């Protein structure tokens, strides 16, 4: 086999993934995946499982071929590291890394960037003391960090959105195609209180009349962007948009003008982390189901901002 053919074969995901159980001898396995490559052979995942095997197994549930363009790459460590334990979180903060070390976990699965920009480009940070402290901490303890953002949102169901809706108690009321939940009529005050309680949020920002009755709710966790949020409100005509993050000069101004026009439209802003943290719990539960021998802990990153 030519070298380039071998490399191509080695980099593609396996036709089927077999996972060894903790109770069986090395090399024994159970079927846990599906066909994901037309010319890769079956392989067996041994115990202990490696970082790359966990990544590949999740990816194989999402797509038949890995995404050519994605931010879901290793930010530190090596895919060949045997996994001693896993921490799932929204952000691989220094505090989360320290907790992973205390738990003897060498694999962190984060939903958002580790190095302060969407692509985790670090060229501009190479002389920055905060970056160097963080990457040295990871390297010193041989910790791998994988961002699982694009794949979890493509999972069926969307691992983030479905878990948020489940925690809100709206699974029977939610249309994932439109992001609309039709719920029994509730005042904006009560809705804000309910959402905070269900998601464990201390504070939320809002625009609207607190006495307004809300029934048709547009739910868009994370940072969808002003254009998508505004287009969704324009098309769906909700009573209220619940989102994670906004550009204050976009979505908030649209809602303010809509109210001035006379529309019954309110806005609840939960914060990016608070609105998507349940997705990290989804990954934790997935690992417990698919890789039961592997120790896994969900550590909430918490909000980086405080409110006076």
Tab-separated table of C-alpha atoms in Angstrom, residues 65-275:
chain	number	residue	atom	x	y	z
A	65	UNK	CA	-17.832	10.913	6.944
A	66	UNK	CA	-16.072	13.402	9.220
A	67	UNK	CA	-16.761	17.075	8.541
A	68	UNK	CA	-14.107	18.581	6.300
A	69	UNK	CA	-14.429	21.960	7.998
A	70	UNK	CA	-15.078	21.957	11.721
A	71	UNK	CA	-13.896	23.516	14.971
A	72	UNK	CA	-14.298	20.125	16.664
A	73	UNK	CA	-10.604	19.319	16.920
A	74	UNK	CA	-8.204	18.462	19.721
A	75	UNK	CA	-7.017	21.660	21.407
A	76	UNK	CA	-4.437	19.905	23.584
A	77	UNK	CA	-3.104	16.420	24.155
A	78	UNK	CA	-3.136	13.420	21.845
A	79	UNK	CA	-5.850	11.164	20.437
A	80	UNK	CA	-3.764	8.109	21.359
A	81	UNK	CA	-3.750	8.818	25.109
A	82	UNK	CA	-5.453	6.047	27.127
A	83	UNK	CA	-8.356	7.662	28.977
A	84	UNK	CA	-8.141	7.678	32.778
A	85	UNK	CA	-11.385	9.620	33.171
A	86	UNK	CA	-13.458	12.266	31.401
A	87	UNK	CA	-14.753	15.693	32.368
A	88	UNK	CA	-17.520	17.282	30.316
A	89	UNK	CA	-18.057	21.034	30.491
A	90	UNK	CA	-18.965	24.136	28.516
A	91	UNK	CA	-15.496	25.678	28.775
A	92	UNK	CA	-12.178	24.059	29.642
A	93	UNK	CA	-11.308	26.836	32.077
A	94	UNK	CA	-8.230	26.697	34.287
A	95	UNK	CA	-10.545	25.968	37.227
A	96	UNK	CA	-12.134	23.062	35.337
A	97	UNK	CA	-8.685	21.755	34.356
A	98	UNK	CA	-7.592	21.804	37.998
A	99	UNK	CA	-10.712	19.889	39.017
A	100	UNK	CA	-10.026	17.339	36.261
A	101	UNK	CA	-6.515	16.875	37.651
A	102	UNK	CA	-7.904	16.329	41.149
A	103	UNK	CA	-10.318	13.730	39.734
A	104	UNK	CA	-7.457	12.038	37.828
A	105	UNK	CA	-9.231	12.688	34.519
A	106	UNK	CA	-7.045	13.278	31.471
A	107	UNK	CA	-9.740	13.981	28.860
A	108	UNK	CA	-11.908	17.109	28.817
A	109	UNK	CA	-14.778	17.408	26.335
A	110	UNK	CA	-15.773	21.066	26.039
A	111	UNK	CA	-18.517	22.646	23.973
A	112	UNK	CA	-16.880	26.016	23.402
A	113	UNK	CA	-13.360	27.298	22.598
A	114	UNK	CA	-10.476	26.785	24.963
A	115	UNK	CA	-8.280	29.635	23.767
A	116	UNK	CA	-10.568	32.647	23.517
A	117	UNK	CA	-11.559	32.580	19.833
A	118	UNK	CA	-13.849	30.458	17.680
A	119	UNK	CA	-11.094	28.662	15.765
A	120	UNK	CA	-8.812	28.293	18.801
A	121	UNK	CA	-6.051	29.985	16.812
A	122	UNK	CA	-3.119	30.437	19.181
A	123	UNK	CA	-0.515	32.109	16.965
A	124	UNK	CA	-1.454	35.496	18.340
A	125	UNK	CA	-1.293	34.184	21.901
A	126	UNK	CA	2.095	32.473	21.843
A	127	UNK	CA	3.691	35.136	24.073
A	128	UNK	CA	0.645	35.679	26.292
A	129	UNK	CA	1.179	34.635	29.907
A	130	UNK	CA	-2.403	33.437	30.492
A	131	UNK	CA	-2.342	31.215	27.401
A	132	UNK	CA	1.099	29.834	28.233
A	133	UNK	CA	0.054	29.012	31.798
A	134	UNK	CA	-3.042	27.175	30.560
A	135	UNK	CA	-1.386	25.164	27.787
A	136	UNK	CA	1.545	24.281	30.064
A	137	UNK	CA	-0.899	23.038	32.709
A	138	UNK	CA	-2.587	20.804	30.129
A	139	UNK	CA	0.708	19.522	28.740
A	140	UNK	CA	2.220	18.923	32.168
A	141	UNK	CA	-0.656	16.621	33.125
A	142	UNK	CA	-1.043	15.097	29.638
A	143	UNK	CA	-4.662	16.221	29.345
A	144	UNK	CA	-6.460	16.105	26.013
A	145	UNK	CA	-9.147	18.695	25.272
A	146	UNK	CA	-11.665	18.050	22.498
A	147	UNK	CA	-14.222	20.620	21.435
A	148	UNK	CA	-17.520	18.939	20.596
A	149	UNK	CA	-19.620	21.721	19.105
A	150	UNK	CA	-20.502	21.034	15.485
A	151	UNK	CA	-21.071	17.311	15.972
A	152	UNK	CA	-23.278	17.516	19.058
A	153	UNK	CA	-25.507	20.060	17.326
A	154	UNK	CA	-25.798	17.659	14.364
A	155	UNK	CA	-26.529	14.674	16.584
A	156	UNK	CA	-30.073	13.292	16.395
A	157	UNK	CA	-31.493	14.743	18.465
A	158	UNK	CA	-29.419	17.915	18.830
A	159	UNK	CA	-27.704	17.145	22.121
A	160	UNK	CA	-27.805	20.729	23.354
A	161	UNK	CA	-31.245	21.879	22.288
A	162	UNK	CA	-33.034	18.645	23.204
A	163	UNK	CA	-31.578	18.613	26.724
A	164	UNK	CA	-32.452	22.276	27.307
A	165	UNK	CA	-36.040	21.616	26.207
A	166	UNK	CA	-36.211	18.509	28.410
A	167	UNK	CA	-35.020	20.467	31.458
A	168	UNK	CA	-37.634	23.130	30.754
A	169	UNK	CA	-40.307	20.411	30.678
A	170	UNK	CA	-41.364	21.281	27.133
A	171	UNK	CA	-40.474	18.120	25.231
A	172	UNK	CA	-44.134	17.482	24.386
A	173	UNK	CA	-44.699	21.090	23.347
A	174	UNK	CA	-41.618	21.730	21.200
A	175	UNK	CA	-41.205	21.623	17.414
A	176	UNK	CA	-37.487	21.212	16.673
A	177	UNK	CA	-37.973	22.281	13.045
A	178	UNK	CA	-39.298	25.708	14.009
A	179	UNK	CA	-37.743	26.014	17.497
A	180	UNK	CA	-41.226	26.883	18.766
A	181	UNK	CA	-42.767	25.649	22.006
A	182	UNK	CA	-46.506	26.132	22.458
A	183	UNK	CA	-47.132	26.119	26.218
A	184	UNK	CA	-50.074	26.951	28.482
A	185	UNK	CA	-50.398	30.714	28.756
A	186	UNK	CA	-48.048	32.172	31.359
A	187	UNK	CA	-47.053	35.709	32.330
A	188	UNK	CA	-43.603	36.932	31.372
A	189	UNK	CA	-42.739	37.236	35.066
A	190	UNK	CA	-43.707	33.629	35.759
A	191	UNK	CA	-41.964	32.434	32.610
A	192	UNK	CA	-38.689	34.077	33.606
A	193	UNK	CA	-38.970	32.613	37.099
A	194	UNK	CA	-39.723	29.148	35.734
A	195	UNK	CA	-36.843	29.166	33.257
A	196	UNK	CA	-34.381	30.324	35.904
A	197	UNK	CA	-35.491	27.577	38.275
A	198	UNK	CA	-35.465	24.813	35.685
A	199	UNK	CA	-32.023	25.712	34.330
A	200	UNK	CA	-30.462	26.744	37.631
A	201	UNK	CA	-29.910	30.361	36.586
A	202	UNK	CA	-29.692	33.158	39.141
A	203	UNK	CA	-30.326	36.116	36.836
A	204	UNK	CA	-31.696	36.780	33.351
A	205	UNK	CA	-32.049	39.931	31.258
A	206	UNK	CA	-35.319	40.722	29.545
A	207	UNK	CA	-37.270	43.200	27.443
A	208	UNK	CA	-41.045	43.309	27.784
A	209	UNK	CA	-44.109	43.902	29.890
A	210	UNK	CA	-43.887	41.542	32.867
A	211	UNK	CA	-47.669	41.115	32.780
A	212	UNK	CA	-47.684	40.001	29.135
A	213	UNK	CA	-49.130	36.535	28.576
A	214	UNK	CA	-46.756	34.205	26.727
A	215	UNK	CA	-47.823	31.050	24.936
A	216	UNK	CA	-45.788	30.816	21.737
A	217	UNK	CA	-42.113	30.685	22.693
A	218	UNK	CA	-39.137	30.747	20.335
A	219	UNK	CA	-36.180	28.938	21.918
A	220	UNK	CA	-32.691	29.545	20.513
A	221	UNK	CA	-29.928	28.536	22.964
A	222	UNK	CA	-26.368	29.734	22.497
A	223	UNK	CA	-25.338	32.509	20.141
A	224	UNK	CA	-27.376	32.140	16.969
A	225	UNK	CA	-26.526	35.653	15.826
A	226	UNK	CA	-28.734	38.702	15.383
A	227	UNK	CA	-29.737	37.977	11.810
A	228	UNK	CA	-30.951	34.448	12.542
A	229	UNK	CA	-32.740	35.551	15.698
A	230	UNK	CA	-34.472	38.459	13.954
A	231	UNK	CA	-35.432	36.367	10.921
A	232	UNK	CA	-36.886	33.688	13.206
A	233	UNK	CA	-38.940	36.253	15.111
A	234	UNK	CA	-40.137	37.809	11.865
A	235	UNK	CA	-41.225	34.459	10.414
A	236	UNK	CA	-42.559	32.675	13.524
A	237	UNK	CA	-44.251	35.649	15.278
A	238	UNK	CA	-43.581	34.370	18.821
A	239	UNK	CA	-44.731	36.024	22.024
A	240	UNK	CA	-41.195	35.809	23.350
A	241	UNK	CA	-37.712	34.791	22.257
A	242	UNK	CA	-35.598	32.916	24.805
A	243	UNK	CA	-31.964	32.916	23.755
A	244	UNK	CA	-28.496	32.555	25.162
A	245	UNK	CA	-26.535	35.475	23.827
A	246	UNK	CA	-27.203	38.581	21.736
A	247	UNK	CA	-25.453	41.492	20.112
A	248	UNK	CA	-27.118	44.283	22.054
A	249	UNK	CA	-27.204	46.523	18.992
A	250	UNK	CA	-29.064	43.906	16.935
A	251	UNK	CA	-31.708	41.646	18.531
A	252	UNK	CA	-32.468	43.888	21.506
A	253	UNK	CA	-33.043	46.914	19.267
A	254	UNK	CA	-35.309	44.905	16.974
A	255	UNK	CA	-37.457	43.829	19.933
A	256	UNK	CA	-37.580	47.380	21.276
A	257	UNK	CA	-38.757	48.710	17.899
A	258	UNK	CA	-41.274	45.878	17.533
A	259	UNK	CA	-42.803	46.849	20.858
A	260	UNK	CA	-42.905	50.519	19.860
A	261	UNK	CA	-44.728	49.429	16.697
A	262	UNK	CA	-47.324	47.719	18.894
A	263	UNK	CA	-46.240	44.080	18.589
A	264	UNK	CA	-46.509	41.736	21.562
A	265	UNK	CA	-42.927	40.536	21.488
A	266	UNK	CA	-40.615	40.054	24.475
A	267	UNK	CA	-37.051	38.874	24.912
A	268	UNK	CA	-35.367	36.771	27.609
A	269	UNK	CA	-31.556	36.557	27.507
A	270	UNK	CA	-30.186	33.724	29.644
A	271	UNK	CA	-26.479	34.023	28.889
A	272	UNK	CA	-24.536	31.759	26.535
A	273	UNK	CA	-23.187	29.359	29.141
A	274	UNK	CA	-26.439	29.023	31.045
A	275	UNK	CA	-28.411	28.328	27.870
